[in-house]
Amino acid sequence: NAGVMQNPRHLVRRRGQEARLRCSPMKGHSHVYWYRQLPEEGLKFMVYLQKENIIDESGMPKERFSAEFPKEGPSILRIQQVVRGDSAAYFCASSPPDQETQYFGPGTRLLVL
Amino acid sequence: GEDVEQSLFLSVREGDSSVINCTYTDSSSTYLYWYKQEPGAGLQLLTYIFSNMDMKQDQRLTVLLNKKDKHLSLRIADTQTGDSAIYFCAERGGGSGGYQKVTFGTGTKLQVIP
């Protein structure tokens, strides 16, 4: 059973460009969570999704950030018009229906020049 | 919102025991977790404990939970250089309708000196 997969592992964007981060949950997992980790800081919750539904986006910035988890395919975290402050590691986690545990992907490290 | 606190740094000698501490504020926590993050990698779930337990042991790892004081600790016996990493405490709770958010601490960087 493959773990949580994220791609790309590293992403470089110039200010004003768009960043698309992908996450494929573990097989059988229907819940996806996105977190952001700034350098030398802990993880900050961004958004929690189930298939085709956003359940909790309380940690997501109101502008430029969006997330989806379509019926088919990976979950996507999209950042429009990136700024230098968006540079961080973005982690995706998935959990089975009971949500007892979350399993993390390797992360996408975004660098905005 | 809920808060999870950890000390930032711990240094131990190889072969000694390490104890990483964590405090949390959510009195309705259901599960508490310890994750390990090595440089450049994601978070690896090490162990977790249900809130009605006060201890869990798994090989070199011992988790102690004091629910009254909202204090969680992770003890690593016979610490090895490969244990050098950042350790995150996390708690799940405080939600309703079947959804309980997980809140992470800021992480404790464990340095093991050979």
PDB file of C-alpha atoms in Angstrom, chain A residues 4-109:
ATOM      1  CA  VAL A   4       0.608   9.522   0.682  1.00  0.00           C
ATOM      2  CA  MET A   5       2.142  10.933  -2.462  1.00  0.00           C
ATOM      3  CA  GLN A   6       2.811  14.559  -3.178  1.00  0.00           C
ATOM      4  CA  ASN A   7       4.183  16.213  -6.262  1.00  0.00           C
ATOM      5  CA  PRO A   8       6.161  18.055  -7.139  1.00  0.00           C
ATOM      6  CA  ARG A   9       8.609  17.650  -4.252  1.00  0.00           C
ATOM      7  CA  HIS A  10      10.166  21.003  -5.039  1.00  0.00           C
ATOM      8  CA  LEU A  11       8.588  23.912  -6.871  1.00  0.00           C
ATOM      9  CA  VAL A  12      10.140  27.237  -7.792  1.00  0.00           C
ATOM     10  CA  ARG A  13       7.905  30.106  -8.862  1.00  0.00           C
ATOM     11  CA  ARG A  14       8.408  33.784  -9.535  1.00  0.00           C
ATOM     12  CA  ARG A  15       6.241  36.331  -7.802  1.00  0.00           C
ATOM     13  CA  GLY A  16       2.851  36.579  -9.476  1.00  0.00           C
ATOM     14  CA  GLN A  17       2.845  33.063 -10.914  1.00  0.00           C
ATOM     15  CA  GLU A  18       0.529  30.249  -9.890  1.00  0.00           C
ATOM     16  CA  ALA A  19       1.545  27.212  -7.849  1.00  0.00           C
ATOM     17  CA  ARG A  20      -0.327  23.901  -8.030  1.00  0.00           C
ATOM     18  CA  LEU A  21       0.444  21.270  -5.454  1.00  0.00           C
ATOM     19  CA  ARG A  22      -0.927  17.754  -5.776  1.00  0.00           C
ATOM     20  CA  CYS A  23      -1.674  15.127  -3.190  1.00  0.00           C
ATOM     21  CA  SER A  24      -2.758  11.530  -3.684  1.00  0.00           C
ATOM     22  CA  PRO A  25      -4.014  10.012  -0.429  1.00  0.00           C
ATOM     23  CA  MET A  26      -3.333   6.479   0.692  1.00  0.00           C
ATOM     24  CA  LYS A  27      -5.570   3.832  -0.814  1.00  0.00           C
ATOM     25  CA  GLY A  28      -8.838   3.641   1.074  1.00  0.00           C
ATOM     26  CA  HIS A  29      -8.430   7.093   2.638  1.00  0.00           C
ATOM     27  CA  SER A  30     -11.217   9.535   1.926  1.00  0.00           C
ATOM     28  CA  HIS A  31     -10.025  12.460   4.048  1.00  0.00           C
ATOM     29  CA  VAL A  32      -7.293  14.887   3.045  1.00  0.00           C
ATOM     30  CA  TYR A  33      -5.678  17.648   5.096  1.00  0.00           C
ATOM     31  CA  TRP A  34      -3.266  20.354   3.994  1.00  0.00           C
ATOM     32  CA  TYR A  35      -0.736  21.969   6.322  1.00  0.00           C
ATOM     33  CA  ARG A  36       1.888  24.650   5.866  1.00  0.00           C
ATOM     34  CA  GLN A  37       5.232  24.656   7.617  1.00  0.00           C
ATOM     35  CA  LEU A  38       7.234  27.837   7.596  1.00  0.00           C
ATOM     36  CA  PRO A  39      11.003  27.608   8.196  1.00  0.00           C
ATOM     37  CA  GLU A  40      11.787  26.758  11.829  1.00  0.00           C
ATOM     38  CA  GLU A  41       8.075  26.598  12.697  1.00  0.00           C
ATOM     39  CA  GLY A  42       5.499  23.938  13.365  1.00  0.00           C
ATOM     40  CA  LEU A  43       2.644  22.850  11.168  1.00  0.00           C
ATOM     41  CA  LYS A  44      -0.297  25.108  10.621  1.00  0.00           C
ATOM     42  CA  PHE A  45      -3.579  23.600   9.529  1.00  0.00           C
ATOM     43  CA  MET A  46      -4.957  25.005   6.299  1.00  0.00           C
ATOM     44  CA  VAL A  47      -7.874  22.942   5.032  1.00  0.00           C
ATOM     45  CA  TYR A  48      -9.660  19.619   5.453  1.00  0.00           C
ATOM     46  CA  LEU A  49     -11.456  18.001   2.546  1.00  0.00           C
ATOM     47  CA  GLN A  50     -13.449  14.919   1.794  1.00  0.00           C
ATOM     48  CA  LYS A  51     -14.255  13.830  -1.741  1.00  0.00           C
ATOM     49  CA  GLU A  52     -15.849  16.806  -3.526  1.00  0.00           C
ATOM     50  CA  ASN A  53     -16.391  18.674  -0.240  1.00  0.00           C
ATOM     51  CA  ILE A  54     -14.462  21.231   1.778  1.00  0.00           C
ATOM     52  CA  ILE A  55     -15.191  20.470   5.427  1.00  0.00           C
ATOM     53  CA  ASP A  56     -12.997  23.036   7.187  1.00  0.00           C
ATOM     54  CA  GLU A  57     -11.016  25.795   5.526  1.00  0.00           C
ATOM     55  CA  SER A  58     -10.541  27.901   8.633  1.00  0.00           C
ATOM     56  CA  GLY A  59      -6.761  27.899   8.249  1.00  0.00           C
ATOM     57  CA  MET A  60      -6.707  28.933   4.630  1.00  0.00           C
ATOM     58  CA  PRO A  61      -5.900  32.545   3.694  1.00  0.00           C
ATOM     59  CA  LYS A  62      -9.025  34.179   2.300  1.00  0.00           C
ATOM     60  CA  GLU A  63      -7.389  35.297  -0.921  1.00  0.00           C
ATOM     61  CA  ARG A  64      -5.257  33.560  -3.535  1.00  0.00           C
ATOM     62  CA  PHE A  65      -5.510  30.094  -1.922  1.00  0.00           C
ATOM     63  CA  SER A  66      -7.958  27.389  -2.919  1.00  0.00           C
ATOM     64  CA  ALA A  67      -8.196  23.632  -2.524  1.00  0.00           C
ATOM     65  CA  GLU A  68     -10.178  20.853  -4.078  1.00  0.00           C
ATOM     66  CA  PHE A  69     -10.517  17.101  -3.829  1.00  0.00           C
ATOM     67  CA  PRO A  70     -12.422  15.934  -6.898  1.00  0.00           C
ATOM     68  CA  LYS A  71     -14.259  12.656  -7.254  1.00  0.00           C
ATOM     69  CA  GLU A  72     -11.450  11.367  -9.437  1.00  0.00           C
ATOM     70  CA  GLY A  73      -7.823  12.322  -9.131  1.00  0.00           C
ATOM     71  CA  PRO A  74      -5.621  13.934  -6.518  1.00  0.00           C
ATOM     72  CA  SER A  75      -6.349  16.776  -4.175  1.00  0.00           C
ATOM     73  CA  ILE A  76      -5.001  20.096  -5.440  1.00  0.00           C
ATOM     74  CA  LEU A  77      -3.839  23.081  -3.409  1.00  0.00           C
ATOM     75  CA  ARG A  78      -3.677  26.106  -5.652  1.00  0.00           C
ATOM     76  CA  ILE A  79      -1.933  29.366  -4.854  1.00  0.00           C
ATOM     77  CA  GLN A  80      -2.522  32.196  -7.273  1.00  0.00           C
ATOM     78  CA  GLN A  81      -0.206  35.197  -7.699  1.00  0.00           C
ATOM     79  CA  VAL A  82       2.379  33.825  -5.319  1.00  0.00           C
ATOM     80  CA  VAL A  83       4.373  36.160  -3.072  1.00  0.00           C
ATOM     81  CA  ARG A  84       7.675  35.569  -1.274  1.00  0.00           C
ATOM     82  CA  GLY A  85       5.829  34.933   1.983  1.00  0.00           C
ATOM     83  CA  ASP A  86       4.229  31.835   0.433  1.00  0.00           C
ATOM     84  CA  SER A  87       7.628  30.107   0.436  1.00  0.00           C
ATOM     85  CA  ALA A  88       7.186  27.142   2.762  1.00  0.00           C
ATOM     86  CA  ALA A  89       6.815  23.386   2.897  1.00  0.00           C
ATOM     87  CA  TYR A  90       3.267  22.257   2.197  1.00  0.00           C
ATOM     88  CA  PHE A  91       2.283  18.913   3.605  1.00  0.00           C
ATOM     89  CA  CYS A  92      -0.694  16.798   2.786  1.00  0.00           C
ATOM     90  CA  ALA A  93      -2.029  14.117   5.107  1.00  0.00           C
ATOM     91  CA  SER A  94      -4.760  11.555   4.654  1.00  0.00           C
ATOM     92  CA  SER A  95      -6.813   9.496   7.031  1.00  0.00           C
ATOM     93  CA  PRO A  96      -9.233   6.613   6.813  1.00  0.00           C
ATOM     94  CA  PRO A  97     -12.931   7.231   7.513  1.00  0.00           C
ATOM     95  CA  ASP A  98     -12.506   6.920  11.292  1.00  0.00           C
ATOM     96  CA  GLN A  99      -9.937   9.738  11.203  1.00  0.00           C
ATOM     97  CA  GLU A 100      -8.061   8.121  14.061  1.00  0.00           C
ATOM     98  CA  THR A 101      -4.664   8.809  12.516  1.00  0.00           C
ATOM     99  CA  GLN A 102      -3.251  11.045   9.825  1.00  0.00           C
ATOM    100  CA  TYR A 103      -0.477   9.871   7.536  1.00  0.00           C
ATOM    101  CA  PHE A 104       1.710  12.477   5.931  1.00  0.00           C
ATOM    102  CA  GLY A 105       3.207  12.828   2.509  1.00  0.00           C
ATOM    103  CA  PRO A 106       6.807  13.954   1.945  1.00  0.00           C
ATOM    104  CA  GLY A 107       5.736  17.538   1.304  1.00  0.00           C
ATOM    105  CA  THR A 108       6.188  20.062  -1.481  1.00  0.00           C
ATOM    106  CA  ARG A 109       8.785  22.726  -0.843  1.00  0.00           C
TER     107      ARG A 109
END
